PDB file of C-alpha atoms in Angstrom:
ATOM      1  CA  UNK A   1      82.281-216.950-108.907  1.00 42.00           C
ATOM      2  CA  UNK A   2      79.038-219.007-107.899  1.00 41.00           C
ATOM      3  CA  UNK A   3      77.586-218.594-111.475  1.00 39.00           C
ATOM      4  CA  UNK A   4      81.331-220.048-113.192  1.00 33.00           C
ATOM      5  CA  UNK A   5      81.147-222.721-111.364  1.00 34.00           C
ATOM      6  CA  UNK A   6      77.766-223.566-111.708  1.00 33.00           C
ATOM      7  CA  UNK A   7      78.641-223.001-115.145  1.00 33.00           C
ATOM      8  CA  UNK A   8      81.612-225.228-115.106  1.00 33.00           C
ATOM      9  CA  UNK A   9      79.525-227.751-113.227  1.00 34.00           C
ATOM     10  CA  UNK A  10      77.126-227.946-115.748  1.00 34.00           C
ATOM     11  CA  UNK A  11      79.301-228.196-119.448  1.00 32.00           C
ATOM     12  CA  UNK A  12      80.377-231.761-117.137  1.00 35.00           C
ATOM     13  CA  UNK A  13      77.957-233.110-116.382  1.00 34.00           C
ATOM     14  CA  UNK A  14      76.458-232.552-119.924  1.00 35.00           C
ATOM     15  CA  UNK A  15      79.944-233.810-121.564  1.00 35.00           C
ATOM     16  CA  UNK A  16      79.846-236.959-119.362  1.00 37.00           C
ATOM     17  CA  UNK A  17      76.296-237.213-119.510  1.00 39.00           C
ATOM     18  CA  UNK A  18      76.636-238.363-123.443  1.00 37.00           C
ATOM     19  CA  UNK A  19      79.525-241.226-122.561  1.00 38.00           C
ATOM     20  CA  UNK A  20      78.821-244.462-121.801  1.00 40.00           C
ATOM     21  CA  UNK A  21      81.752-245.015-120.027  1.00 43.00           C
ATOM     22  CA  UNK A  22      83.724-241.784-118.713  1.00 43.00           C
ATOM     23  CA  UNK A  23      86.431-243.834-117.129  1.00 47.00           C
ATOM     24  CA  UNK A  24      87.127-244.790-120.869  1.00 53.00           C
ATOM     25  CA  UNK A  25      87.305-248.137-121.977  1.00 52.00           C
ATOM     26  CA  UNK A  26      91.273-248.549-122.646  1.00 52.00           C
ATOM     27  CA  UNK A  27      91.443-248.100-118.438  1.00 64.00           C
ATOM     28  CA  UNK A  28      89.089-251.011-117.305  1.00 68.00           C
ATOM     29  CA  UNK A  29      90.810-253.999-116.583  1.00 78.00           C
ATOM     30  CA  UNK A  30      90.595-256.615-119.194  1.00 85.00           C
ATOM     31  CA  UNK A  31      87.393-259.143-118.688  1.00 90.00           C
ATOM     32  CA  UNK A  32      87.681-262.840-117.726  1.00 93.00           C
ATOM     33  CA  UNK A  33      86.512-264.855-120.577  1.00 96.00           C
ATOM     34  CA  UNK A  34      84.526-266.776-117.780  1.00 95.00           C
ATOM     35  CA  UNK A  35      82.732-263.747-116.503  1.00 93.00           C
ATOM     36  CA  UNK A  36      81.435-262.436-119.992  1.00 94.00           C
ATOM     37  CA  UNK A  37      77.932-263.243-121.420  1.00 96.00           C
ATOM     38  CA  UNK A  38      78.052-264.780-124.973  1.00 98.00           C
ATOM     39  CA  UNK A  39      75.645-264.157-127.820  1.00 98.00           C
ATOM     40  CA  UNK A  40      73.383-267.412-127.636  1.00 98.00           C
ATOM     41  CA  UNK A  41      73.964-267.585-131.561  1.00 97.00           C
ATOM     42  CA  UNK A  42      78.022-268.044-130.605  1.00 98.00           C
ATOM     43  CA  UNK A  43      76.420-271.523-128.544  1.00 96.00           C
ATOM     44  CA  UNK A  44      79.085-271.066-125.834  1.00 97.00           C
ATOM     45  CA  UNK A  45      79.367-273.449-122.903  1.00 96.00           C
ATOM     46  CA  UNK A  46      82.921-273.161-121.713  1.00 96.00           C
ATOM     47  CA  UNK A  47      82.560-275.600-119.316  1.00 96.00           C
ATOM     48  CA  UNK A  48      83.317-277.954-122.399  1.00 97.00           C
ATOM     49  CA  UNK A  49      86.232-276.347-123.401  1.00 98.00           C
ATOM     50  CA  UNK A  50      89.929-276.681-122.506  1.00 97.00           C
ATOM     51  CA  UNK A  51      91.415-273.985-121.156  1.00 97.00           C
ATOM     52  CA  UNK A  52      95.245-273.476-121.519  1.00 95.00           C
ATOM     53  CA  UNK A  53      98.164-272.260-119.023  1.00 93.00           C
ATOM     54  CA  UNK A  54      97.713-268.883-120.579  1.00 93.00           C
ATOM     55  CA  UNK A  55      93.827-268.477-120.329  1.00 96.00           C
ATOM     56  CA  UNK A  56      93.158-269.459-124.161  1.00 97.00           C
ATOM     57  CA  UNK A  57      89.942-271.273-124.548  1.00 98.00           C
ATOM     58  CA  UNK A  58      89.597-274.586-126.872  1.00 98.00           C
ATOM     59  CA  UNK A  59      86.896-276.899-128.000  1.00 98.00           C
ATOM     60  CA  UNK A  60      87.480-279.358-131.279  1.00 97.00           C
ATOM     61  CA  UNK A  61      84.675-279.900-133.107  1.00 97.00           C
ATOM     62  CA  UNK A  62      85.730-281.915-136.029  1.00 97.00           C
ATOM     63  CA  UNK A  63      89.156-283.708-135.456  1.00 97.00           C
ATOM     64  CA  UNK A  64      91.015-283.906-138.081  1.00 95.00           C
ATOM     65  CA  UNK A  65      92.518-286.543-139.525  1.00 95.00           C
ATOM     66  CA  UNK A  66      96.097-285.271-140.994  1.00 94.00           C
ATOM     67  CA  UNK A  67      99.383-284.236-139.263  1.00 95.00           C
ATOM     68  CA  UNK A  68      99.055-282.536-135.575  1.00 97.00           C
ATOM     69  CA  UNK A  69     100.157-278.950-135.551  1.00 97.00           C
ATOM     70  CA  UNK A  70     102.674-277.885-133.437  1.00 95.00           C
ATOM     71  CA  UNK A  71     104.692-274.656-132.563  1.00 94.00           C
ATOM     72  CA  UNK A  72     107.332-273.945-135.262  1.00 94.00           C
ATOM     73  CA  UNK A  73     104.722-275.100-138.000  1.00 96.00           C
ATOM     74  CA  UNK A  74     103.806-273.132-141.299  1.00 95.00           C
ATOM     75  CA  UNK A  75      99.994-273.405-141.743  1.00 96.00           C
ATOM     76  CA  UNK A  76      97.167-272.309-143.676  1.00 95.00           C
ATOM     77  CA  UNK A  77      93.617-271.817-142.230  1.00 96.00           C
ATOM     78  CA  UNK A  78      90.495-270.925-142.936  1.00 95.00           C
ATOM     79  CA  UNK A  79      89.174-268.874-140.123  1.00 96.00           C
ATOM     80  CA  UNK A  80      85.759-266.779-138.893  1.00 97.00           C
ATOM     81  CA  UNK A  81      86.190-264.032-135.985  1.00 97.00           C
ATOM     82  CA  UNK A  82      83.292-263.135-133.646  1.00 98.00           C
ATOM     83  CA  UNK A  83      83.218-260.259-130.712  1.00 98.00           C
ATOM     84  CA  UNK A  84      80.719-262.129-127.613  1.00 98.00           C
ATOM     85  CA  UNK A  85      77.950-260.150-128.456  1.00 97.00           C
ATOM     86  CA  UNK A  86      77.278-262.407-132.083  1.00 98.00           C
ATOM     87  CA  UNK A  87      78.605-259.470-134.389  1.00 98.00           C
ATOM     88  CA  UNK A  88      81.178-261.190-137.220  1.00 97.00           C
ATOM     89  CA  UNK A  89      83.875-258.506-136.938  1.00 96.00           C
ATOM     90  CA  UNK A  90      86.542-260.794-140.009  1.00 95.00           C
ATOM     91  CA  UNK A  91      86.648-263.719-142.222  1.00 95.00           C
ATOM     92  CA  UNK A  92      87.629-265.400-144.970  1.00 94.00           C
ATOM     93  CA  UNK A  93      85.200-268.051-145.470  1.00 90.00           C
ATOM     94  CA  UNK A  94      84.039-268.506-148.030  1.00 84.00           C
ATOM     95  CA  UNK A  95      86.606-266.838-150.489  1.00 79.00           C
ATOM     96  CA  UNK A  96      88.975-269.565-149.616  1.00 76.00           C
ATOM     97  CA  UNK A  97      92.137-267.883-150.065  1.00 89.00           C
ATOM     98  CA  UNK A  98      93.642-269.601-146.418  1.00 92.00           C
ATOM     99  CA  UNK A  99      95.466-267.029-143.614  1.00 93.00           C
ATOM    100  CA  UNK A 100      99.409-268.440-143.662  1.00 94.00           C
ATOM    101  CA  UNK A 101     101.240-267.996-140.661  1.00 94.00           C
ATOM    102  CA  UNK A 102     104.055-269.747-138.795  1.00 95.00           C
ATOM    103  CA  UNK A 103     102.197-270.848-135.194  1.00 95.00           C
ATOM    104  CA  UNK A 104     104.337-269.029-132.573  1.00 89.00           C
ATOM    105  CA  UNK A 105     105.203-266.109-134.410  1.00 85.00           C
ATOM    106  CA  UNK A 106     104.837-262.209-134.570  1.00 76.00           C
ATOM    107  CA  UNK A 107     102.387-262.762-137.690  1.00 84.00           C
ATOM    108  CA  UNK A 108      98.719-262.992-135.665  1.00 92.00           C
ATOM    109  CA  UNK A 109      97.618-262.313-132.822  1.00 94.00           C
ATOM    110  CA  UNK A 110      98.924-264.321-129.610  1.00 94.00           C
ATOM    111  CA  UNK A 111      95.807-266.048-128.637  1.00 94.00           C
ATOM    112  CA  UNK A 112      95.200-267.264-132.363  1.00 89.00           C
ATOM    113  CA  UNK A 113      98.747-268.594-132.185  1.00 89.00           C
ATOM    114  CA  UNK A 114      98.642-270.026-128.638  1.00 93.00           C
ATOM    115  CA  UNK A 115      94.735-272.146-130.105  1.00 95.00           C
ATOM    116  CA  UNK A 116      96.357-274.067-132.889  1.00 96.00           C
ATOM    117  CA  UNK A 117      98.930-276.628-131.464  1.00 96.00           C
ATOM    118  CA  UNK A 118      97.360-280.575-131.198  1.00 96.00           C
ATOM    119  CA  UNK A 119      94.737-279.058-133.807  1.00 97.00           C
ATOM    120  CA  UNK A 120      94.938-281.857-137.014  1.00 97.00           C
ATOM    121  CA  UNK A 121      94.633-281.200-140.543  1.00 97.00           C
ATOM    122  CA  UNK A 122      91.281-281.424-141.261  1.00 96.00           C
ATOM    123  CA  UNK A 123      90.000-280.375-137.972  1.00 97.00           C
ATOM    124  CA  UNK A 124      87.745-277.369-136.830  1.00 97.00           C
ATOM    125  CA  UNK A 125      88.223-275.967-133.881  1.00 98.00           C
ATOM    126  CA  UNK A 126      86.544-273.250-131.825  1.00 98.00           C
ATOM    127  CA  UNK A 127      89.145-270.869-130.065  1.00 98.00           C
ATOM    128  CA  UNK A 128      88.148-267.899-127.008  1.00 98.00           C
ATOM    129  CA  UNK A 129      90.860-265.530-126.526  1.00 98.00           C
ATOM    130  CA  UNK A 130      90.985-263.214-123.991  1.00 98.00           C
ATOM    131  CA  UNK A 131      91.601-259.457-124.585  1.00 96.00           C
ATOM    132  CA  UNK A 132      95.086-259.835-123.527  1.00 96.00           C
ATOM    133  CA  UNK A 133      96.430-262.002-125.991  1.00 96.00           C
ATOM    134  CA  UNK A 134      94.003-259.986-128.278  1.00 96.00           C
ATOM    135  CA  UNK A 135      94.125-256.811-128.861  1.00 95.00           C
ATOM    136  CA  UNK A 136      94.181-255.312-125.577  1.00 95.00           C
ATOM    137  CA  UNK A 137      93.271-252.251-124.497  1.00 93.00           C
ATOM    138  CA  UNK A 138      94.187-250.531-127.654  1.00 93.00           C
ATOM    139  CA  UNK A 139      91.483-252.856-129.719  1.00 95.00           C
ATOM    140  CA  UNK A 140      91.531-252.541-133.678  1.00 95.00           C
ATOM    141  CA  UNK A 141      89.189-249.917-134.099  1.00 94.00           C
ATOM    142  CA  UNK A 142      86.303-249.557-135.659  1.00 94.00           C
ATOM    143  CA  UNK A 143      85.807-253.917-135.923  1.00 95.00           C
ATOM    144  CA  UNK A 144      87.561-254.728-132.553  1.00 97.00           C
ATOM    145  CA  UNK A 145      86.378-252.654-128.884  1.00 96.00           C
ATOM    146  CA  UNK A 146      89.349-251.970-126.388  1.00 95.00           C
ATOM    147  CA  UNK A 147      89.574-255.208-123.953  1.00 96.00           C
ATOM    148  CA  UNK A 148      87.564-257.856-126.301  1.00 97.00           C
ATOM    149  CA  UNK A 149      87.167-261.223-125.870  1.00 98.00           C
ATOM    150  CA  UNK A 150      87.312-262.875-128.894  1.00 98.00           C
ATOM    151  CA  UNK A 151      85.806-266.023-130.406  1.00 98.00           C
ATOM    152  CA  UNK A 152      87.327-268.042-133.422  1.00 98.00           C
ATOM    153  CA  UNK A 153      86.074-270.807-135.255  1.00 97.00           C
ATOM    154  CA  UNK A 154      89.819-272.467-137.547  1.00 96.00           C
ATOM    155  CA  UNK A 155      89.445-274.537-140.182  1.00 96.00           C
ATOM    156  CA  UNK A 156      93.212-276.453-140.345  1.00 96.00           C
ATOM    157  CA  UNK A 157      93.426-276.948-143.853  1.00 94.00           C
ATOM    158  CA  UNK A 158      97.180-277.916-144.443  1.00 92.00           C
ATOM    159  CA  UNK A 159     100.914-277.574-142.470  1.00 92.00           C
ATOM    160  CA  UNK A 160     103.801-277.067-144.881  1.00 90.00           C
TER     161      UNK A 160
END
């Protein structure tokens, strides 16, 4: 019984021993986009951002100079996604074919949605979503971890 257990013991420890996290990701609790560390390349201070009610993360860096977007608006944008750590997990700069969406709606992800209103068209803005108006726990494997924060740089190229 001493040598099963041992035995038992041992295939564990070695199992575990190769994970990073045993716990597994999808159970941590989602990080605070104020208590992660940001690639230095990303240039990050949030401290000049605007936060919103639901923990969404802005900074303008271009205003633009057309119509302000609001919720209930069809837009088109030009967009690059970034995890903290630097790595470009989507884009599609510079192929120029624009991501359509109506702002409020089912068709991206919360956060993205929740970033755009008092953007102009013409205006670049940097967005920081946290995981849960991301892609949560479940992430979008293999580009997106479970419980990412997210950063966004949008290019408002035109409401229709």
């Amino acid at each position: 019984m001493h040598r099963l257990a041992t035995l038992l013991t041992t295939v564990a420890v070695a199992l575990l021993g190769g994970c990073d996290n045993p716990v597994g990701e999808d159970r941590l609790p989602p990080p605070d986009p104020t208590q992660v560390t940001y690639a230095p390349s990303l240039n990050i201070n949030l401290s000049q951002f605007t936060r919103t009610a639901n923990g969404v993360y802005v900074q303008d860096q271009a205003v633009g100079t057309g119509a302000t977007i609001a919720n209930g608006d069809s837009v088109a944008v030009g967009y690059t996604g970034w995890l903290t750590n630097g790595t470009q997990f989507d884009t599609n700069q510079p192929s120029g074919t624009p991501l359509r969406f109506r702002v409020g709606s089912d068709g991206v992800i919360a956060g993205f949605g929740e970033g755009i209103p008092g953007m102009r068209v013409g205006g670049t803005r940097r967005i920081i979503i946290p995981s849960t108006l991301a892609y949560g726990r479940r992430g979008f494997p293999p580009s997106i971890p479970s419980n990412a924060v997210l950063v966004f740089s949008i290019v408002m190229s035109q409401r229709f």
